[in-house]
PDB file of C-alpha atoms in Angstrom:
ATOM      1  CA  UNK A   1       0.000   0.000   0.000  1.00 37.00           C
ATOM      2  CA  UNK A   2       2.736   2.140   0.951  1.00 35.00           C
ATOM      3  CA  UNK A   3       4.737   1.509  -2.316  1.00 37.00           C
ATOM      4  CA  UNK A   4       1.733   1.919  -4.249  1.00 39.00           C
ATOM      5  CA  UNK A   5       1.222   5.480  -3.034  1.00 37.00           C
ATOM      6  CA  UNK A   6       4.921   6.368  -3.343  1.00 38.00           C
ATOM      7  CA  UNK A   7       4.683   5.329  -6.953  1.00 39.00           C
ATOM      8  CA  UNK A   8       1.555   7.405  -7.391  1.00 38.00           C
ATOM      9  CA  UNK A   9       3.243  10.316  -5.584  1.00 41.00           C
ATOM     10  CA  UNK A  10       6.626  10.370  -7.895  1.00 41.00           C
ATOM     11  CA  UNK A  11       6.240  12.335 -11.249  1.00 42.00           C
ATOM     12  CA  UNK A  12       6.499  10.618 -14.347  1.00 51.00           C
ATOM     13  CA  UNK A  13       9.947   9.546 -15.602  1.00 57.00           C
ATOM     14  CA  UNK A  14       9.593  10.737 -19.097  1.00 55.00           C
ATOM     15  CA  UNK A  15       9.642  14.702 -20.022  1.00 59.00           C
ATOM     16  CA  UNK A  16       8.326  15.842 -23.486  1.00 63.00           C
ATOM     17  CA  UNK A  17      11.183  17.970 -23.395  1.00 73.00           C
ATOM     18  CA  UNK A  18      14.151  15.892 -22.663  1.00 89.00           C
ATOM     19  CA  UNK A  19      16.565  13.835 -24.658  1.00 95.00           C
ATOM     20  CA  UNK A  20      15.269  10.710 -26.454  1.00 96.00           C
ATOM     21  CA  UNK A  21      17.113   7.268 -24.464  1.00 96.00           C
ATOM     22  CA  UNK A  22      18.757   4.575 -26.252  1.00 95.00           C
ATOM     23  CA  UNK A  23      19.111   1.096 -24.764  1.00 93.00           C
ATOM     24  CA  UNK A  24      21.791  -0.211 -26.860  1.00 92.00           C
ATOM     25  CA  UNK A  25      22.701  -3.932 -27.358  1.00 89.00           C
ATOM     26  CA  UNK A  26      24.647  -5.372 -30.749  1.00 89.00           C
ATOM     27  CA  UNK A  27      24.772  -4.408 -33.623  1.00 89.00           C
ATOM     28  CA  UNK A  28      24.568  -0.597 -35.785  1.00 90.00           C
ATOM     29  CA  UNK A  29      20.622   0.226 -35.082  1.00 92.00           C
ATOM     30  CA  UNK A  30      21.284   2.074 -31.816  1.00 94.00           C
ATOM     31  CA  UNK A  31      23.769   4.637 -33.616  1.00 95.00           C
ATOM     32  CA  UNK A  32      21.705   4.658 -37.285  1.00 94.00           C
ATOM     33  CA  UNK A  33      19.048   6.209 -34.205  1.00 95.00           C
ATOM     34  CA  UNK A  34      21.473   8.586 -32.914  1.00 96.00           C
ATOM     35  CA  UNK A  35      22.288  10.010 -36.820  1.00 95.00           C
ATOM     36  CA  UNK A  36      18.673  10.072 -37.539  1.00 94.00           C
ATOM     37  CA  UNK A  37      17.710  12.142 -34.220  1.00 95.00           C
ATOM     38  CA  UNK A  38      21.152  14.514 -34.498  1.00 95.00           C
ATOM     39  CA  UNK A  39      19.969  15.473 -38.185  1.00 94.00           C
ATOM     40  CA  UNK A  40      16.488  16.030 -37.050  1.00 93.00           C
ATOM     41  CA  UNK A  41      17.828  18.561 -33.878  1.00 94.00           C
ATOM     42  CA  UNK A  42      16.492  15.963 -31.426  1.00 94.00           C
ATOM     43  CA  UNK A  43      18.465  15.174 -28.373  1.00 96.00           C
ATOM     44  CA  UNK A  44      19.553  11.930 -27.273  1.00 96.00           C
ATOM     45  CA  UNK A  45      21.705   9.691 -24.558  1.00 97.00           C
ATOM     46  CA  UNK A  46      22.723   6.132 -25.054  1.00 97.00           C
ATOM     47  CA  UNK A  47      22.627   3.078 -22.688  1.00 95.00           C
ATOM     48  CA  UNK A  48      24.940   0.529 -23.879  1.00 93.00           C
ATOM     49  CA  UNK A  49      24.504  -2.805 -22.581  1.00 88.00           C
ATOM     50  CA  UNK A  50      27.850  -3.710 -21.748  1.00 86.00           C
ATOM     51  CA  UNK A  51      28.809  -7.039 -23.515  1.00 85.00           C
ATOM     52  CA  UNK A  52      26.275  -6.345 -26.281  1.00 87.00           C
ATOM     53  CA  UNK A  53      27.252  -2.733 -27.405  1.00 90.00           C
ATOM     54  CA  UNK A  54      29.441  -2.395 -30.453  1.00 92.00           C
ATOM     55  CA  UNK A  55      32.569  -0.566 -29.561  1.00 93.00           C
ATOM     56  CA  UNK A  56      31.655   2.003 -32.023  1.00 95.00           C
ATOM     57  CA  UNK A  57      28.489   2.182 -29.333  1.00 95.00           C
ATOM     58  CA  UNK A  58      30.443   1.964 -26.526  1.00 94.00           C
ATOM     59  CA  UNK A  59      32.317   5.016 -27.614  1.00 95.00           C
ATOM     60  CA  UNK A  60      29.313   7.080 -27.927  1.00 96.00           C
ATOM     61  CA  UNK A  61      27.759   5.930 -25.172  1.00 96.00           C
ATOM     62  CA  UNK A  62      26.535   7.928 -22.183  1.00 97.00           C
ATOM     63  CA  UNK A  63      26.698   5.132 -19.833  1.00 96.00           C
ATOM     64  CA  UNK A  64      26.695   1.416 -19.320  1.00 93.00           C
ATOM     65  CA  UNK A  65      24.698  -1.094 -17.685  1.00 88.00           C
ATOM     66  CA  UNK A  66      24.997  -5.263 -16.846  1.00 83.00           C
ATOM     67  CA  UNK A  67      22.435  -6.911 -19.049  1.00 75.00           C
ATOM     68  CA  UNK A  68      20.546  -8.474 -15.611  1.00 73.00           C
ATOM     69  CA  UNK A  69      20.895  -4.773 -13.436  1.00 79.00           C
ATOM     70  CA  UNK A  70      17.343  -3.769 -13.935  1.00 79.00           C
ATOM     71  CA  UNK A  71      17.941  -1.503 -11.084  1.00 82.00           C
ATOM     72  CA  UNK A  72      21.030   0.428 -12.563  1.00 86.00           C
ATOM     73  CA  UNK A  73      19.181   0.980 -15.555  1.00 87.00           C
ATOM     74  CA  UNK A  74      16.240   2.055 -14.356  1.00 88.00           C
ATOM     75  CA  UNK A  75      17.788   4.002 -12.039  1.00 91.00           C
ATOM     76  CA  UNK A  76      19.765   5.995 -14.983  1.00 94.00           C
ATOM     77  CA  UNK A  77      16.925   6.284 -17.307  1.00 94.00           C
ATOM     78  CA  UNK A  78      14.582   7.794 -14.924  1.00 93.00           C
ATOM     79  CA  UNK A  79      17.738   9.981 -14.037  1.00 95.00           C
ATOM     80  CA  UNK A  80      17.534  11.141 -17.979  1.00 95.00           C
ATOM     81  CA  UNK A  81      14.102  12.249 -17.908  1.00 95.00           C
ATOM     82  CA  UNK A  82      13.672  11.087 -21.193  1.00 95.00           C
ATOM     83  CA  UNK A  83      10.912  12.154 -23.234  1.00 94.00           C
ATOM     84  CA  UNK A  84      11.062   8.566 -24.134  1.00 94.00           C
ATOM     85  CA  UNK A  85      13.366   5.282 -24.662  1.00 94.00           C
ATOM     86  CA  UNK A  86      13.875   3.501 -27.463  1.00 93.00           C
ATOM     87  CA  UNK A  87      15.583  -0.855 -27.077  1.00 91.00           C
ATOM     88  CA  UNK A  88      17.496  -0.735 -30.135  1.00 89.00           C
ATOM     89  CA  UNK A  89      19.960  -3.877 -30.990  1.00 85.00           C
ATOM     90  CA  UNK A  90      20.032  -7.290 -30.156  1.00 78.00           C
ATOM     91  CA  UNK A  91      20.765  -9.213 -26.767  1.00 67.00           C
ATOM     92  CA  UNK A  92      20.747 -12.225 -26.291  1.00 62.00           C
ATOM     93  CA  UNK A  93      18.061 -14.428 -24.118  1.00 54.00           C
ATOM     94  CA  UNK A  94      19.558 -14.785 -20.871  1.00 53.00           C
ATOM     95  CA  UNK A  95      18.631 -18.170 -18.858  1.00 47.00           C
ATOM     96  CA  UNK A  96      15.740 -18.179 -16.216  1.00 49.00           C
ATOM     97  CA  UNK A  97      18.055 -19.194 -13.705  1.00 46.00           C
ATOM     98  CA  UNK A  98      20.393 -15.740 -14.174  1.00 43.00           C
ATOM     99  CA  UNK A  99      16.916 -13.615 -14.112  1.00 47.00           C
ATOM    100  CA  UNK A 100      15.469 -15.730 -10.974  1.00 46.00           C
ATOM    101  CA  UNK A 101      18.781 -15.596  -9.244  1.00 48.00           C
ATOM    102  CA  UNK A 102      19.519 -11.608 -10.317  1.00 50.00           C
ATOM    103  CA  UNK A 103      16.348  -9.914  -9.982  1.00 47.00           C
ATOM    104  CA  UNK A 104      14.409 -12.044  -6.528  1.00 40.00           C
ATOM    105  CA  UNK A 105      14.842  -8.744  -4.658  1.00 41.00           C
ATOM    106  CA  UNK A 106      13.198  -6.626  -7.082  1.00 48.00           C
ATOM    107  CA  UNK A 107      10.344  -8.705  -8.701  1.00 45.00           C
ATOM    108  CA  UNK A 108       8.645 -11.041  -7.128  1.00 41.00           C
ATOM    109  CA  UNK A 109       9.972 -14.807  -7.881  1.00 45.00           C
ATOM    110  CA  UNK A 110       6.611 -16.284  -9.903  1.00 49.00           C
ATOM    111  CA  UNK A 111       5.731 -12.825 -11.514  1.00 46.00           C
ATOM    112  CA  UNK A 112       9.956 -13.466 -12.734  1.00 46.00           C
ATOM    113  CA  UNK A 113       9.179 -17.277 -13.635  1.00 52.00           C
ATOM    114  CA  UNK A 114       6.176 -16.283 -15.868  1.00 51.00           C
ATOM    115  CA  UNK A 115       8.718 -13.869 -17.830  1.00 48.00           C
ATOM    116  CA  UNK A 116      11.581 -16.127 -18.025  1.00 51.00           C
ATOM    117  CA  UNK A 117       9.683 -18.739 -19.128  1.00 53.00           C
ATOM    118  CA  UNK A 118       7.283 -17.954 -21.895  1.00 52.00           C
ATOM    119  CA  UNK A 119       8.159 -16.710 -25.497  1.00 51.00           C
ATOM    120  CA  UNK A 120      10.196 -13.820 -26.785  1.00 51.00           C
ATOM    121  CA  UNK A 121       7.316 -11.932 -27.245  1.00 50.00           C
ATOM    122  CA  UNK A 122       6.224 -12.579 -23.787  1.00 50.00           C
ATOM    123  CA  UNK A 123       9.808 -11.599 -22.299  1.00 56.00           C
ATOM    124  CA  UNK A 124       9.009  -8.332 -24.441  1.00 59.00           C
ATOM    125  CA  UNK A 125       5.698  -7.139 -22.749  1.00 67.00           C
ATOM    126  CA  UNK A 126       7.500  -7.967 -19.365  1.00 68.00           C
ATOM    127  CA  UNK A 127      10.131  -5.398 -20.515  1.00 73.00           C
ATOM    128  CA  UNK A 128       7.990  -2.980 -21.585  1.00 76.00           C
ATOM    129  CA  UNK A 129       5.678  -2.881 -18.456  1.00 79.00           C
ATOM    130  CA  UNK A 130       8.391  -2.974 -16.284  1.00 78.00           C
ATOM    131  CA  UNK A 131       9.647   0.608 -18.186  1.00 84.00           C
ATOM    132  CA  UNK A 132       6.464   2.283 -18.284  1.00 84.00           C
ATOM    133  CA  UNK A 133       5.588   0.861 -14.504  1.00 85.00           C
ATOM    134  CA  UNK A 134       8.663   3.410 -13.886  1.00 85.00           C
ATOM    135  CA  UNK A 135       6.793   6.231 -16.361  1.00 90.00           C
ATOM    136  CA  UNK A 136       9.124   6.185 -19.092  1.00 91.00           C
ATOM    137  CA  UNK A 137       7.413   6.596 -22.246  1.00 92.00           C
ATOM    138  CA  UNK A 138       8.238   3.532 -24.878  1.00 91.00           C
ATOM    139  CA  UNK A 139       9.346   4.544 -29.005  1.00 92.00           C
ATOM    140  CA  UNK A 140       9.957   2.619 -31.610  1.00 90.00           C
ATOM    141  CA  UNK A 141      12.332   3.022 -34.507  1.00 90.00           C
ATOM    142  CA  UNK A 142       9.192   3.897 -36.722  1.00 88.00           C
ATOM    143  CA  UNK A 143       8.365   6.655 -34.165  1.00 89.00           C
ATOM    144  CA  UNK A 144      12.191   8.156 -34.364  1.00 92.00           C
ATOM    145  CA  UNK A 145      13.615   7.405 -37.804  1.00 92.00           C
ATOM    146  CA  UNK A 146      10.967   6.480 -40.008  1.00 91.00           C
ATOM    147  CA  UNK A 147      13.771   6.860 -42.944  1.00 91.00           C
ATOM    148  CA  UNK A 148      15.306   3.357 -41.873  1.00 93.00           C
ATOM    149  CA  UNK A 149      11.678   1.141 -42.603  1.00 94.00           C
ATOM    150  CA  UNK A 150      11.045  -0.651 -45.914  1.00 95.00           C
ATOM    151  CA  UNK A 151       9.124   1.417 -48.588  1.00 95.00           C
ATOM    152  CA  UNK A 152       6.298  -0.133 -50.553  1.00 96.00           C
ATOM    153  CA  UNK A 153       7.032  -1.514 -53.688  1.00 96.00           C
ATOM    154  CA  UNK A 154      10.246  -2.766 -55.379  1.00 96.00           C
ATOM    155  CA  UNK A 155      13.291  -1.017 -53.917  1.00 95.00           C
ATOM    156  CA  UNK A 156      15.590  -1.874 -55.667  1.00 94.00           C
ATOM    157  CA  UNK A 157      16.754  -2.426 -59.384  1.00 96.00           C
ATOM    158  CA  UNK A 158      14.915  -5.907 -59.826  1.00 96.00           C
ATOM    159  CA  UNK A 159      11.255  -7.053 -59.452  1.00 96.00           C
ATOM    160  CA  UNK A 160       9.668 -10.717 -59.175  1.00 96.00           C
ATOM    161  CA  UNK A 161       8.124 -12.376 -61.981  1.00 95.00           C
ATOM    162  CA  UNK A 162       4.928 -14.460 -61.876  1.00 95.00           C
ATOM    163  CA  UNK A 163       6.558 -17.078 -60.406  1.00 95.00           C
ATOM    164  CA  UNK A 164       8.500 -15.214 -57.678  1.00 96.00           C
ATOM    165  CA  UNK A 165       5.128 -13.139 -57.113  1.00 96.00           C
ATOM    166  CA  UNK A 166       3.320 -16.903 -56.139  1.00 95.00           C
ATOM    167  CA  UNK A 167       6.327 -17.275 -53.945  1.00 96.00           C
ATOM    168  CA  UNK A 168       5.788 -14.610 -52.150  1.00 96.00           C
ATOM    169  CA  UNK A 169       2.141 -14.682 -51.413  1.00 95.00           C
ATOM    170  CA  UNK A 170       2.046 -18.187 -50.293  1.00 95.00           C
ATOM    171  CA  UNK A 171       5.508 -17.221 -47.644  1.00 95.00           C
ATOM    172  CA  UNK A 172       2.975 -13.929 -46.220  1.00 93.00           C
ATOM    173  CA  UNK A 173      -0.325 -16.341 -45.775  1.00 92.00           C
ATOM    174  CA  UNK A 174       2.666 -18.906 -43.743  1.00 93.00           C
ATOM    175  CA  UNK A 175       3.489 -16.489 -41.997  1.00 92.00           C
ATOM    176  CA  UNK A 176       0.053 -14.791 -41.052  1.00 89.00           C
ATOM    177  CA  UNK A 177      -0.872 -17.577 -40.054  1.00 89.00           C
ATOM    178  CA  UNK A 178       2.175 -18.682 -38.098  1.00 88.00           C
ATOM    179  CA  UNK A 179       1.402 -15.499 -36.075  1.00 81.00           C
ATOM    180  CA  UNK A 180      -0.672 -16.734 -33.047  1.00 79.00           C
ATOM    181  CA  UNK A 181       2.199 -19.117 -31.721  1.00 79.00           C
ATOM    182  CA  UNK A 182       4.938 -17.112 -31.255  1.00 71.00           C
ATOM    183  CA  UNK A 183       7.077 -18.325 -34.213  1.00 76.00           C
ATOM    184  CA  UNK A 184       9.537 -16.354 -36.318  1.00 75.00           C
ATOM    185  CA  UNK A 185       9.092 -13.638 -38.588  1.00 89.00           C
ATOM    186  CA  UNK A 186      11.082 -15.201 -42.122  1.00 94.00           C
ATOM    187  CA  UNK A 187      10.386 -18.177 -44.348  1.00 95.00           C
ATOM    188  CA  UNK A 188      12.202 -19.478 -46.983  1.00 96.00           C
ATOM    189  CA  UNK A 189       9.467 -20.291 -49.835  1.00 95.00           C
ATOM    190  CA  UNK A 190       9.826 -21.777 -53.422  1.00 93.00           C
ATOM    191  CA  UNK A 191       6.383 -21.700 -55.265  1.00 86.00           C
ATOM    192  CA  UNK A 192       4.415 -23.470 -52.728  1.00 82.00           C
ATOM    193  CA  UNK A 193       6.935 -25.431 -51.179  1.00 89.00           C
ATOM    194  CA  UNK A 194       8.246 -24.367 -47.767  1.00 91.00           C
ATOM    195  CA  UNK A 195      11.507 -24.967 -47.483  1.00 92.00           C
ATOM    196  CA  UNK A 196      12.151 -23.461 -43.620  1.00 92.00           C
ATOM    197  CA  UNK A 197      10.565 -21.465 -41.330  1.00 93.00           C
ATOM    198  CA  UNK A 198      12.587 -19.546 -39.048  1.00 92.00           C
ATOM    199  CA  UNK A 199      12.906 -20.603 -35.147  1.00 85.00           C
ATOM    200  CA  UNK A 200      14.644 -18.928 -32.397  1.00 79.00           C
ATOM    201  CA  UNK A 201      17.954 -19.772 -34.156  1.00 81.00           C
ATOM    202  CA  UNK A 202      16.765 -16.594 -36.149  1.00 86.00           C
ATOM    203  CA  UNK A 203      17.100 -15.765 -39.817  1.00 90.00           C
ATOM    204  CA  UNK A 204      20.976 -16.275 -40.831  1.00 89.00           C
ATOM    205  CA  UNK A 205      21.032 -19.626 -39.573  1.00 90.00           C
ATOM    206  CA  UNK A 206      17.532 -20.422 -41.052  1.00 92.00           C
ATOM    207  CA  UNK A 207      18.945 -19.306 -44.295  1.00 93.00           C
ATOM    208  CA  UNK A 208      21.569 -21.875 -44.191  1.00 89.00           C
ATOM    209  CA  UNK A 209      19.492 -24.624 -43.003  1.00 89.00           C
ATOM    210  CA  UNK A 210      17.276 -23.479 -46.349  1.00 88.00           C
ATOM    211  CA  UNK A 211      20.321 -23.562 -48.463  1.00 86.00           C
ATOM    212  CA  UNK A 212      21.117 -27.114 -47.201  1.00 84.00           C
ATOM    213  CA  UNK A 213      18.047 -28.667 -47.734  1.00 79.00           C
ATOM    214  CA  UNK A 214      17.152 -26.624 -51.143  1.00 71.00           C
ATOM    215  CA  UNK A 215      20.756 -27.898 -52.763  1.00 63.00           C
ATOM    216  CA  UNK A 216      21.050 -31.438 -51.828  1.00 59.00           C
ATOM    217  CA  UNK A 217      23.295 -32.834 -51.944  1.00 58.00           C
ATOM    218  CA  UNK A 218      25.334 -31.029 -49.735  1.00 53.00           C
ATOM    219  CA  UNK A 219      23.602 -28.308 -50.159  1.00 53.00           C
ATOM    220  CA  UNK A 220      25.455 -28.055 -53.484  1.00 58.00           C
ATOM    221  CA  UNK A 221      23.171 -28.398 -56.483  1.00 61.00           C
ATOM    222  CA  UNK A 222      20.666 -26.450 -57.640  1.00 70.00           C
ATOM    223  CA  UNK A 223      18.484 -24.408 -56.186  1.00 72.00           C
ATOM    224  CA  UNK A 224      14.500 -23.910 -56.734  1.00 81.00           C
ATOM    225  CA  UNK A 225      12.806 -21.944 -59.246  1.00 85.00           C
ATOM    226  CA  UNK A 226      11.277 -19.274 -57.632  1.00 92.00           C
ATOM    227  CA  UNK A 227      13.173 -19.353 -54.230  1.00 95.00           C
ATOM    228  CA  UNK A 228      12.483 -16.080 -52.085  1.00 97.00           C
ATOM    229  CA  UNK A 229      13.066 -15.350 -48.535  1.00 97.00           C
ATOM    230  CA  UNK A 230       9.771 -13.471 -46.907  1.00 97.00           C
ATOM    231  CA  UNK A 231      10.026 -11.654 -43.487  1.00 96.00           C
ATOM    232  CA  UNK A 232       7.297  -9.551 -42.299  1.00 93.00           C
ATOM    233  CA  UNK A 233       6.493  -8.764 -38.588  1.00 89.00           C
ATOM    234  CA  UNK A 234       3.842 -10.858 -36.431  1.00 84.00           C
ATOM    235  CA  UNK A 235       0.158  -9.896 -35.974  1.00 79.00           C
ATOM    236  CA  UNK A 236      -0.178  -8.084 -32.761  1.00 74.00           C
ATOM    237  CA  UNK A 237       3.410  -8.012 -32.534  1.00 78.00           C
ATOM    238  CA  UNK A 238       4.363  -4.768 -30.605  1.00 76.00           C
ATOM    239  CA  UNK A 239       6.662  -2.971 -33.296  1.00 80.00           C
ATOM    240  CA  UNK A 240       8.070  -0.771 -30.601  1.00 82.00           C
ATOM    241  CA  UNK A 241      10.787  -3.020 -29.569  1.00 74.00           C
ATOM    242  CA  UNK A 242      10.584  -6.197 -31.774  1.00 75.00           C
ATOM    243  CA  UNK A 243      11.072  -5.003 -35.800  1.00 85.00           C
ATOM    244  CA  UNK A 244      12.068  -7.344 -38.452  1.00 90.00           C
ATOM    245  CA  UNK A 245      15.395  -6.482 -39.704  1.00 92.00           C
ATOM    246  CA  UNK A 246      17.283  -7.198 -43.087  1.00 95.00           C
ATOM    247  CA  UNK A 247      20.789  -5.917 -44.105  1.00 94.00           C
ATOM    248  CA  UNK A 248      23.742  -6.493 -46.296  1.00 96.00           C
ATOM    249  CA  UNK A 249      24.231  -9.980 -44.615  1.00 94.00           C
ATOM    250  CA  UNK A 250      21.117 -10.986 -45.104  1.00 96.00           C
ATOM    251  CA  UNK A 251      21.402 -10.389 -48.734  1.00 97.00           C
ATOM    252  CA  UNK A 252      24.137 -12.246 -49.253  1.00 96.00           C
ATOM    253  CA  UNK A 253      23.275 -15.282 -47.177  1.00 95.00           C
ATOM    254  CA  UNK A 254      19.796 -15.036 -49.354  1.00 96.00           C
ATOM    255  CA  UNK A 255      21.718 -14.989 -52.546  1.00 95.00           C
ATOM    256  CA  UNK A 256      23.979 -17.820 -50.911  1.00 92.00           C
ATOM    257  CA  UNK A 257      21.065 -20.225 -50.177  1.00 92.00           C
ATOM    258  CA  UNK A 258      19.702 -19.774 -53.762  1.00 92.00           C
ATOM    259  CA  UNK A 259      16.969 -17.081 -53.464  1.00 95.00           C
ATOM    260  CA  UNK A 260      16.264 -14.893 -56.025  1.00 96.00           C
ATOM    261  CA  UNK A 261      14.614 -12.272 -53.766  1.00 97.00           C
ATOM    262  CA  UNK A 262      13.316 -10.533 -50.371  1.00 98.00           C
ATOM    263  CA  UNK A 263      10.193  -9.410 -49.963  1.00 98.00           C
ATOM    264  CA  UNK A 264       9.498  -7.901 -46.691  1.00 97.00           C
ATOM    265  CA  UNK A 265       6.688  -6.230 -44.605  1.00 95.00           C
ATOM    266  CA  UNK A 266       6.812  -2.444 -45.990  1.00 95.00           C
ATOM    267  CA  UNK A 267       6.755  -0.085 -42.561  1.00 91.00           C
ATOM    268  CA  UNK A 268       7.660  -2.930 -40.331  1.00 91.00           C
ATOM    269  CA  UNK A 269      10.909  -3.979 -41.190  1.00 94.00           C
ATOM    270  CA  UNK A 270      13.929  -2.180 -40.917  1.00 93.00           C
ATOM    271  CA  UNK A 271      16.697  -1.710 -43.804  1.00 95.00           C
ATOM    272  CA  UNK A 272      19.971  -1.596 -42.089  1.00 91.00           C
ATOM    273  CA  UNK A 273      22.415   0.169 -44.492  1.00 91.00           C
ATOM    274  CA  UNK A 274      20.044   0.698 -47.125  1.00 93.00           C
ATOM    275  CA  UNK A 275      22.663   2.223 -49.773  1.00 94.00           C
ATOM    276  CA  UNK A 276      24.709  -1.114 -49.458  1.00 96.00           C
ATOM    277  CA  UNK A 277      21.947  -3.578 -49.133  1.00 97.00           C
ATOM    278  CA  UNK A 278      20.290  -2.457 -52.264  1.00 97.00           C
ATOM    279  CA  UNK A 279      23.824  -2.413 -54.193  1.00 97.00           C
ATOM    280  CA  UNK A 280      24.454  -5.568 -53.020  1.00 98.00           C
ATOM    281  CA  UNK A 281      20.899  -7.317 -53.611  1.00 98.00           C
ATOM    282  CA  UNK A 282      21.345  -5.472 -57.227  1.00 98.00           C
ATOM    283  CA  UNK A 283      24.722  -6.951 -58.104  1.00 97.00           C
ATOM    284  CA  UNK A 284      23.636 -10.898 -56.819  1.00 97.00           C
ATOM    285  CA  UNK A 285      20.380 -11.065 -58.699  1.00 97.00           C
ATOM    286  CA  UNK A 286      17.769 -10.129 -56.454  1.00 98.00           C
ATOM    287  CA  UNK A 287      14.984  -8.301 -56.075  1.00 98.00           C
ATOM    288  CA  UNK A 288      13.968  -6.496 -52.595  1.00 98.00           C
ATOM    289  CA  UNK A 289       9.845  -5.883 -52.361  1.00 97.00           C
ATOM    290  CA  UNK A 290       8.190  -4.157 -49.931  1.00 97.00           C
ATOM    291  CA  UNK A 291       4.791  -5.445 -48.930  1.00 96.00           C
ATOM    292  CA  UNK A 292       1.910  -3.303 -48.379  1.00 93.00           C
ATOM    293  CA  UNK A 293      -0.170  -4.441 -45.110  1.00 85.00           C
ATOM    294  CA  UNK A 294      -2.445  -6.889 -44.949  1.00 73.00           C
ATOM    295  CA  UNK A 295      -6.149  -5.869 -46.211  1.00 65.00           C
ATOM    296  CA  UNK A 296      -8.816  -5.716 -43.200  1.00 57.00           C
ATOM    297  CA  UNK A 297     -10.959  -8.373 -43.294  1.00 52.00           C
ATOM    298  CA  UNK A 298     -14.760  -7.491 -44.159  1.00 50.00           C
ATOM    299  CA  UNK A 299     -16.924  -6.356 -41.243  1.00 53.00           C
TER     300      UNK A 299
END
């Protein structure tokens, strides 16, 4: 009771007028952020997770944090007064044991075996409640640089053929329906086969597996007509903290497992290095799509 009215007495964390927060982990999202809000005059602090942060990240960053120290980072954020945070990079999954063990003082054990335990996307709504239980306001890339999501249509210099086009429908009505159980956000589709499906291993390794089992033996004969990789983001999924990514890399482990493009949810999916994953997708043979949303079903 007490708690509850010293939480009710303590202003809100965030401030429309203060700097935007980055919670960096791996990779170059968190600073493609920080050179999208510096060109648009917006202010902005980064938290690199230490062990996760790039050092590129590390260098810019305003402070750093233990992956498991909920406290410490709570405890700088708030400190910010943020007019919001932004989770930008990737961490990896750390074991229930490590969150029972680290965090028994500060969240109650079963409320920490519920999180630890169920699916990414449940891990994520634990995260998120736990930041705006503190009143920090939660953005997503699409709220902050808009510049870095997919466009609609082709984006680069290629486009799918019939063929390609049958590919890539039957890979979005896989994945719709995939949605409801927590599965990945990529497929590996040629016409109407299914080839993989991605899995927590996540979409370079599912590539691989796809080139393996597309090229038998060996994984090196020939691929199959039509063979296109199709990532788009999860009904319901909560596009604040958990976008669907492609790159340079993914490109060229695409082109490496035999497909001949990417189609990808258009305003959902991020385009890391856009300049260089479209040159790239351009000189291996493949065409990059970007899907318009799925049409609301009639009332």
């Amino acid at each position: 009771m007490a708690a509850a009215a010293a939480r009710a007495d303590r202003p809100p964390a965030s401030q429309a007028s203060g700097p935007v927060a980055i919670v960096a982990g791996s990779g170059r999202l968190p600073l493609l952020i920080v050179e999208a809000l510096e060109r648009a005059g917006r202010p902005c602090r980064v938290l690199a997770i230490r062990g996760f942060a790039d050092p590129a990240t590390r260098r810019r960053a305003d402070a750093t944090v233990d992956l498991l120290d909920v406290r410490g980072a709570l405890d700088t954020l708030c400190g910010w007064t943020p007019a919001g945070v932004t989770l930008a990079g990737a961490v990896a999954r750390p074991s229930p044991a490590a969150l029972l063990n680290t965090l028994a003082a500060y969240r109650n054990r079963e409320t920490l075996r519920s999180l630890a335990s169920g699916g990414d996307d449940h891990l994520l709504r634990g995260v998120l409640a736990l930041l705006e239980e503190h009143g920090l306001q939660v953005l997503g890339v699409r709220d902050l640089a808009p510049g870095l999501m997919a466009p609609v249509g082709r984006f680069g210099a290629l486009g799918p053929d019939e063929a390609a086009d049958a590919s890539v429908a039957a890979g979005r009505a896989l994945l719709a329906s995939l949605s409801p159980h927590d599965v990945g956000q990529a497929a590996v589709v040629a016409s109407r086969r299914v080839l993989a499906v991605e899995g927590p291993e996540g979409t370079d390794r599912m590539l691989d597996r796809a080139r393996t089992l597309a090229r038998r033996p060996l994984g090196l004969g020939r691929a199959p007509a039509a063979m296109v990789l199709v990532k788009r983001a999860k009904d319901g999924q909560d596009l604040r903290v958990d976008l669907p990514a492609i790159g340079p890399r993914t490109v060229k482990r695409a082109a490496q497992a035999g497909c001949i493009g990417i189609a990808v949810g258009a305003g959902d999916t991020l385009v890391l290095d856009r300049a260089e994953t479209v040159a790239l997708a351009d000189r291996l043979g493949l065409f990059l799509l970007g899907l318009p949303p799925d049409p609301e079903p009639a009332p």
